[in-house]
Amino acid sequence: MLGWALTFLVIALIAAALGFGGIAGASAGIAKILFVIFLILFVVAMVARAARGKPPV
């Protein structure tokens, strides 16, 4: 998930540098959404791991 977010971020940066505003905005929006989903899943995984009694990594 984090890899996809970084991919869309790079696409957004390249598109912005080349002057494609619409594509850059859409890619940046997708990257933000994927990053938030990644953070939520990461926190849920850490809480689940702690609930099972294993220390966080």
PDB file of N, CA and C in Angstrom:
ATOM      1  N   MET A   1       0.837  -1.189   0.000  1.00  0.00           N
ATOM      2  CA  MET A   1       0.000   0.000   0.000  1.00  0.00           C
ATOM      3  C   MET A   1       0.880   1.250   0.000  1.00  0.00           C
ATOM      4  N   LEU A   2       1.908   1.234   0.820  1.00  0.00           N
ATOM      5  CA  LEU A   2       2.796   2.392   0.859  1.00  0.00           C
ATOM      6  C   LEU A   2       3.523   2.562  -0.470  1.00  0.00           C
ATOM      7  N   GLY A   3       3.851   1.452  -1.098  1.00  0.00           N
ATOM      8  CA  GLY A   3       4.514   1.513  -2.402  1.00  0.00           C
ATOM      9  C   GLY A   3       3.640   2.174  -3.456  1.00  0.00           C
ATOM     10  N   TRP A   4       2.342   1.857  -3.451  1.00  0.00           N
ATOM     11  CA  TRP A   4       1.417   2.485  -4.401  1.00  0.00           C
ATOM     12  C   TRP A   4       1.292   3.970  -4.118  1.00  0.00           C
ATOM     13  N   ALA A   5       1.242   4.339  -2.843  1.00  0.00           N
ATOM     14  CA  ALA A   5       1.141   5.758  -2.497  1.00  0.00           C
ATOM     15  C   ALA A   5       2.369   6.519  -2.997  1.00  0.00           C
ATOM     16  N   LEU A   6       3.534   5.936  -2.807  1.00  0.00           N
ATOM     17  CA  LEU A   6       4.756   6.590  -3.290  1.00  0.00           C
ATOM     18  C   LEU A   6       4.795   6.660  -4.810  1.00  0.00           C
ATOM     19  N   THR A   7       4.284   5.622  -5.476  1.00  0.00           N
ATOM     20  CA  THR A   7       4.228   5.631  -6.939  1.00  0.00           C
ATOM     21  C   THR A   7       3.355   6.776  -7.446  1.00  0.00           C
ATOM     22  N   PHE A   8       2.168   6.929  -6.851  1.00  0.00           N
ATOM     23  CA  PHE A   8       1.284   8.002  -7.280  1.00  0.00           C
ATOM     24  C   PHE A   8       1.868   9.367  -6.928  1.00  0.00           C
ATOM     25  N   LEU A   9       2.608   9.458  -5.833  1.00  0.00           N
ATOM     26  CA  LEU A   9       3.260  10.712  -5.486  1.00  0.00           C
ATOM     27  C   LEU A   9       4.298  11.085  -6.531  1.00  0.00           C
ATOM     28  N   VAL A  10       5.086  10.122  -6.973  1.00  0.00           N
ATOM     29  CA  VAL A  10       6.092  10.381  -7.999  1.00  0.00           C
ATOM     30  C   VAL A  10       5.420  10.781  -9.313  1.00  0.00           C
ATOM     31  N   ILE A  11       4.330  10.099  -9.670  1.00  0.00           N
ATOM     32  CA  ILE A  11       3.592  10.460 -10.881  1.00  0.00           C
ATOM     33  C   ILE A  11       3.084  11.892 -10.774  1.00  0.00           C
ATOM     34  N   ALA A  12       2.571  12.257  -9.597  1.00  0.00           N
ATOM     35  CA  ALA A  12       2.064  13.616  -9.398  1.00  0.00           C
ATOM     36  C   ALA A  12       3.180  14.647  -9.529  1.00  0.00           C
ATOM     37  N   LEU A  13       4.340  14.361  -8.975  1.00  0.00           N
ATOM     38  CA  LEU A  13       5.456  15.306  -9.058  1.00  0.00           C
ATOM     39  C   LEU A  13       5.944  15.469 -10.489  1.00  0.00           C
ATOM     40  N   ILE A  14       6.032  14.367 -11.226  1.00  0.00           N
ATOM     41  CA  ILE A  14       6.475  14.441 -12.616  1.00  0.00           C
ATOM     42  C   ILE A  14       5.448  15.195 -13.457  1.00  0.00           C
ATOM     43  N   ALA A  15       4.168  14.881 -13.251  1.00  0.00           N
ATOM     44  CA  ALA A  15       3.112  15.553 -14.014  1.00  0.00           C
ATOM     45  C   ALA A  15       3.090  17.049 -13.704  1.00  0.00           C
ATOM     46  N   ALA A  16       3.300  17.408 -12.446  1.00  0.00           N
ATOM     47  CA  ALA A  16       3.319  18.819 -12.072  1.00  0.00           C
ATOM     48  C   ALA A  16       4.509  19.535 -12.709  1.00  0.00           C
ATOM     49  N   ALA A  17       5.652  18.868 -12.758  1.00  0.00           N
ATOM     50  CA  ALA A  17       6.841  19.465 -13.364  1.00  0.00           C
ATOM     51  C   ALA A  17       6.654  19.677 -14.864  1.00  0.00           C
ATOM     52  N   LEU A  18       5.880  18.793 -15.498  1.00  0.00           N
ATOM     53  CA  LEU A  18       5.653  18.908 -16.932  1.00  0.00           C
ATOM     54  C   LEU A  18       4.455  19.785 -17.275  1.00  0.00           C
ATOM     55  N   GLY A  19       3.741  20.251 -16.263  1.00  0.00           N
ATOM     56  CA  GLY A  19       2.643  21.171 -16.496  1.00  0.00           C
ATOM     57  C   GLY A  19       1.280  20.545 -16.663  1.00  0.00           C
ATOM     58  N   PHE A  20       1.137  19.288 -16.331  1.00  0.00           N
ATOM     59  CA  PHE A  20      -0.163  18.619 -16.408  1.00  0.00           C
ATOM     60  C   PHE A  20      -0.862  18.733 -15.059  1.00  0.00           C
ATOM     61  N   GLY A  21      -1.558  19.834 -14.853  1.00  0.00           N
ATOM     62  CA  GLY A  21      -2.161  20.117 -13.550  1.00  0.00           C
ATOM     63  C   GLY A  21      -3.247  19.148 -13.144  1.00  0.00           C
ATOM     64  N   GLY A  22      -4.102  18.755 -14.087  1.00  0.00           N
ATOM     65  CA  GLY A  22      -5.199  17.849 -13.759  1.00  0.00           C
ATOM     66  C   GLY A  22      -4.716  16.483 -13.329  1.00  0.00           C
ATOM     67  N   ILE A  23      -3.755  15.959 -14.082  1.00  0.00           N
ATOM     68  CA  ILE A  23      -3.203  14.643 -13.751  1.00  0.00           C
ATOM     69  C   ILE A  23      -2.433  14.714 -12.439  1.00  0.00           C
ATOM     70  N   ALA A  24      -1.717  15.799 -12.216  1.00  0.00           N
ATOM     71  CA  ALA A  24      -0.954  15.953 -10.980  1.00  0.00           C
ATOM     72  C   ALA A  24      -1.880  16.019  -9.781  1.00  0.00           C
ATOM     73  N   GLY A  25      -2.965  16.763  -9.911  1.00  0.00           N
ATOM     74  CA  GLY A  25      -3.909  16.866  -8.796  1.00  0.00           C
ATOM     75  C   GLY A  25      -4.581  15.547  -8.489  1.00  0.00           C
ATOM     76  N   ALA A  26      -4.972  14.830  -9.521  1.00  0.00           N
ATOM     77  CA  ALA A  26      -5.619  13.530  -9.319  1.00  0.00           C
ATOM     78  C   ALA A  26      -4.648  12.529  -8.691  1.00  0.00           C
ATOM     79  N   SER A  27      -3.422  12.495  -9.174  1.00  0.00           N
ATOM     80  CA  SER A  27      -2.430  11.565  -8.628  1.00  0.00           C
ATOM     81  C   SER A  27      -2.093  11.904  -7.180  1.00  0.00           C
ATOM     82  N   ALA A  28      -1.997  13.189  -6.873  1.00  0.00           N
ATOM     83  CA  ALA A  28      -1.717  13.584  -5.494  1.00  0.00           C
ATOM     84  C   ALA A  28      -2.877  13.202  -4.582  1.00  0.00           C
ATOM     85  N   GLY A  29      -4.103  13.351  -5.059  1.00  0.00           N
ATOM     86  CA  GLY A  29      -5.265  12.955  -4.265  1.00  0.00           C
ATOM     87  C   GLY A  29      -5.284  11.465  -3.995  1.00  0.00           C
ATOM     88  N   ILE A  30      -4.989  10.673  -5.010  1.00  0.00           N
ATOM     89  CA  ILE A  30      -4.934   9.218  -4.834  1.00  0.00           C
ATOM     90  C   ILE A  30      -3.825   8.849  -3.865  1.00  0.00           C
ATOM     91  N   ALA A  31      -2.671   9.498  -3.974  1.00  0.00           N
ATOM     92  CA  ALA A  31      -1.548   9.214  -3.076  1.00  0.00           C
ATOM     93  C   ALA A  31      -1.922   9.522  -1.630  1.00  0.00           C
ATOM     94  N   LYS A  32      -2.638  10.622  -1.400  1.00  0.00           N
ATOM     95  CA  LYS A  32      -3.059  10.970  -0.040  1.00  0.00           C
ATOM     96  C   LYS A  32      -3.998   9.923   0.524  1.00  0.00           C
ATOM     97  N   ILE A  33      -4.971   9.499  -0.283  1.00  0.00           N
ATOM     98  CA  ILE A  33      -5.935   8.498   0.182  1.00  0.00           C
ATOM     99  C   ILE A  33      -5.239   7.183   0.507  1.00  0.00           C
ATOM    100  N   LEU A  34      -4.353   6.732  -0.376  1.00  0.00           N
ATOM    101  CA  LEU A  34      -3.639   5.480  -0.130  1.00  0.00           C
ATOM    102  C   LEU A  34      -2.750   5.573   1.101  1.00  0.00           C
ATOM    103  N   PHE A  35      -2.133   6.721   1.324  1.00  0.00           N
ATOM    104  CA  PHE A  35      -1.282   6.883   2.501  1.00  0.00           C
ATOM    105  C   PHE A  35      -2.099   6.830   3.788  1.00  0.00           C
ATOM    106  N   VAL A  36      -3.268   7.454   3.787  1.00  0.00           N
ATOM    107  CA  VAL A  36      -4.134   7.414   4.968  1.00  0.00           C
ATOM    108  C   VAL A  36      -4.596   5.980   5.241  1.00  0.00           C
ATOM    109  N   ILE A  37      -4.969   5.254   4.180  1.00  0.00           N
ATOM    110  CA  ILE A  37      -5.374   3.857   4.350  1.00  0.00           C
ATOM    111  C   ILE A  37      -4.216   3.039   4.912  1.00  0.00           C
ATOM    112  N   PHE A  38      -3.011   3.280   4.401  1.00  0.00           N
ATOM    113  CA  PHE A  38      -1.833   2.582   4.923  1.00  0.00           C
ATOM    114  C   PHE A  38      -1.642   2.866   6.411  1.00  0.00           C
ATOM    115  N   LEU A  39      -1.755   4.130   6.808  1.00  0.00           N
ATOM    116  CA  LEU A  39      -1.577   4.473   8.221  1.00  0.00           C
ATOM    117  C   LEU A  39      -2.612   3.796   9.098  1.00  0.00           C
ATOM    118  N   ILE A  40      -3.864   3.777   8.649  1.00  0.00           N
ATOM    119  CA  ILE A  40      -4.929   3.140   9.427  1.00  0.00           C
ATOM    120  C   ILE A  40      -4.652   1.648   9.578  1.00  0.00           C
ATOM    121  N   LEU A  41      -4.300   0.979   8.489  1.00  0.00           N
ATOM    122  CA  LEU A  41      -4.010  -0.454   8.552  1.00  0.00           C
ATOM    123  C   LEU A  41      -2.784  -0.744   9.418  1.00  0.00           C
ATOM    124  N   PHE A  42      -1.793   0.126   9.369  1.00  0.00           N
ATOM    125  CA  PHE A  42      -0.597  -0.053  10.184  1.00  0.00           C
ATOM    126  C   PHE A  42      -0.931   0.038  11.668  1.00  0.00           C
ATOM    127  N   VAL A  43      -1.728   1.035  12.041  1.00  0.00           N
ATOM    128  CA  VAL A  43      -2.107   1.201  13.449  1.00  0.00           C
ATOM    129  C   VAL A  43      -2.952   0.009  13.917  1.00  0.00           C
ATOM    130  N   VAL A  44      -3.883  -0.434  13.080  1.00  0.00           N
ATOM    131  CA  VAL A  44      -4.715  -1.592  13.442  1.00  0.00           C
ATOM    132  C   VAL A  44      -3.840  -2.823  13.635  1.00  0.00           C
ATOM    133  N   ALA A  45      -2.861  -3.027  12.767  1.00  0.00           N
ATOM    134  CA  ALA A  45      -1.965  -4.174  12.889  1.00  0.00           C
ATOM    135  C   ALA A  45      -1.142  -4.098  14.173  1.00  0.00           C
ATOM    136  N   MET A  46      -0.668  -2.911  14.518  1.00  0.00           N
ATOM    137  CA  MET A  46       0.117  -2.767  15.741  1.00  0.00           C
ATOM    138  C   MET A  46      -0.735  -3.002  16.991  1.00  0.00           C
ATOM    139  N   VAL A  47      -1.968  -2.509  16.997  1.00  0.00           N
ATOM    140  CA  VAL A  47      -2.866  -2.728  18.130  1.00  0.00           C
ATOM    141  C   VAL A  47      -3.202  -4.208  18.248  1.00  0.00           C
ATOM    142  N   ALA A  48      -3.469  -4.866  17.120  1.00  0.00           N
ATOM    143  CA  ALA A  48      -3.782  -6.297  17.147  1.00  0.00           C
ATOM    144  C   ALA A  48      -2.589  -7.098  17.656  1.00  0.00           C
ATOM    145  N   ARG A  49      -1.404  -6.713  17.236  1.00  0.00           N
ATOM    146  CA  ARG A  49      -0.200  -7.418  17.698  1.00  0.00           C
ATOM    147  C   ARG A  49      -0.007  -7.228  19.200  1.00  0.00           C
ATOM    148  N   ALA A  50      -0.238  -6.018  19.689  1.00  0.00           N
ATOM    149  CA  ALA A  50      -0.097  -5.750  21.115  1.00  0.00           C
ATOM    150  C   ALA A  50      -1.172  -6.488  21.924  1.00  0.00           C
ATOM    151  N   ALA A  51      -2.369  -6.618  21.363  1.00  0.00           N
ATOM    152  CA  ALA A  51      -3.462  -7.320  22.057  1.00  0.00           C
ATOM    153  C   ALA A  51      -3.153  -8.805  22.198  1.00  0.00           C
ATOM    154  N   ARG A  52      -2.379  -9.356  21.280  1.00  0.00           N
ATOM    155  CA  ARG A  52      -2.005 -10.778  21.372  1.00  0.00           C
ATOM    156  C   ARG A  52      -0.860 -10.999  22.339  1.00  0.00           C
ATOM    157  N   GLY A  53      -0.292  -9.930  22.851  1.00  0.00           N
ATOM    158  CA  GLY A  53       0.774 -10.052  23.834  1.00  0.00           C
ATOM    159  C   GLY A  53       2.174  -9.991  23.265  1.00  0.00           C
ATOM    160  N   LYS A  54       2.311  -9.731  21.988  1.00  0.00           N
ATOM    161  CA  LYS A  54       3.636  -9.616  21.387  1.00  0.00           C
ATOM    162  C   LYS A  54       4.036  -8.147  21.414  1.00  0.00           C
ATOM    163  N   PRO A  55       5.301  -7.871  21.707  1.00  0.00           N
ATOM    164  CA  PRO A  55       5.733  -6.468  21.725  1.00  0.00           C
ATOM    165  C   PRO A  55       5.782  -5.892  20.312  1.00  0.00           C
ATOM    166  N   PRO A  56       5.520  -4.601  20.187  1.00  0.00           N
ATOM    167  CA  PRO A  56       5.616  -3.978  18.870  1.00  0.00           C
ATOM    168  C   PRO A  56       7.038  -4.039  18.332  1.00  0.00           C
ATOM    169  N   VAL A  57       7.146  -4.089  17.040  1.00  0.00           N
ATOM    170  CA  VAL A  57       8.464  -4.219  16.411  1.00  0.00           C
ATOM    171  C   VAL A  57       9.192  -2.909  16.472  1.00  0.00           C
TER     172      VAL A  57
END
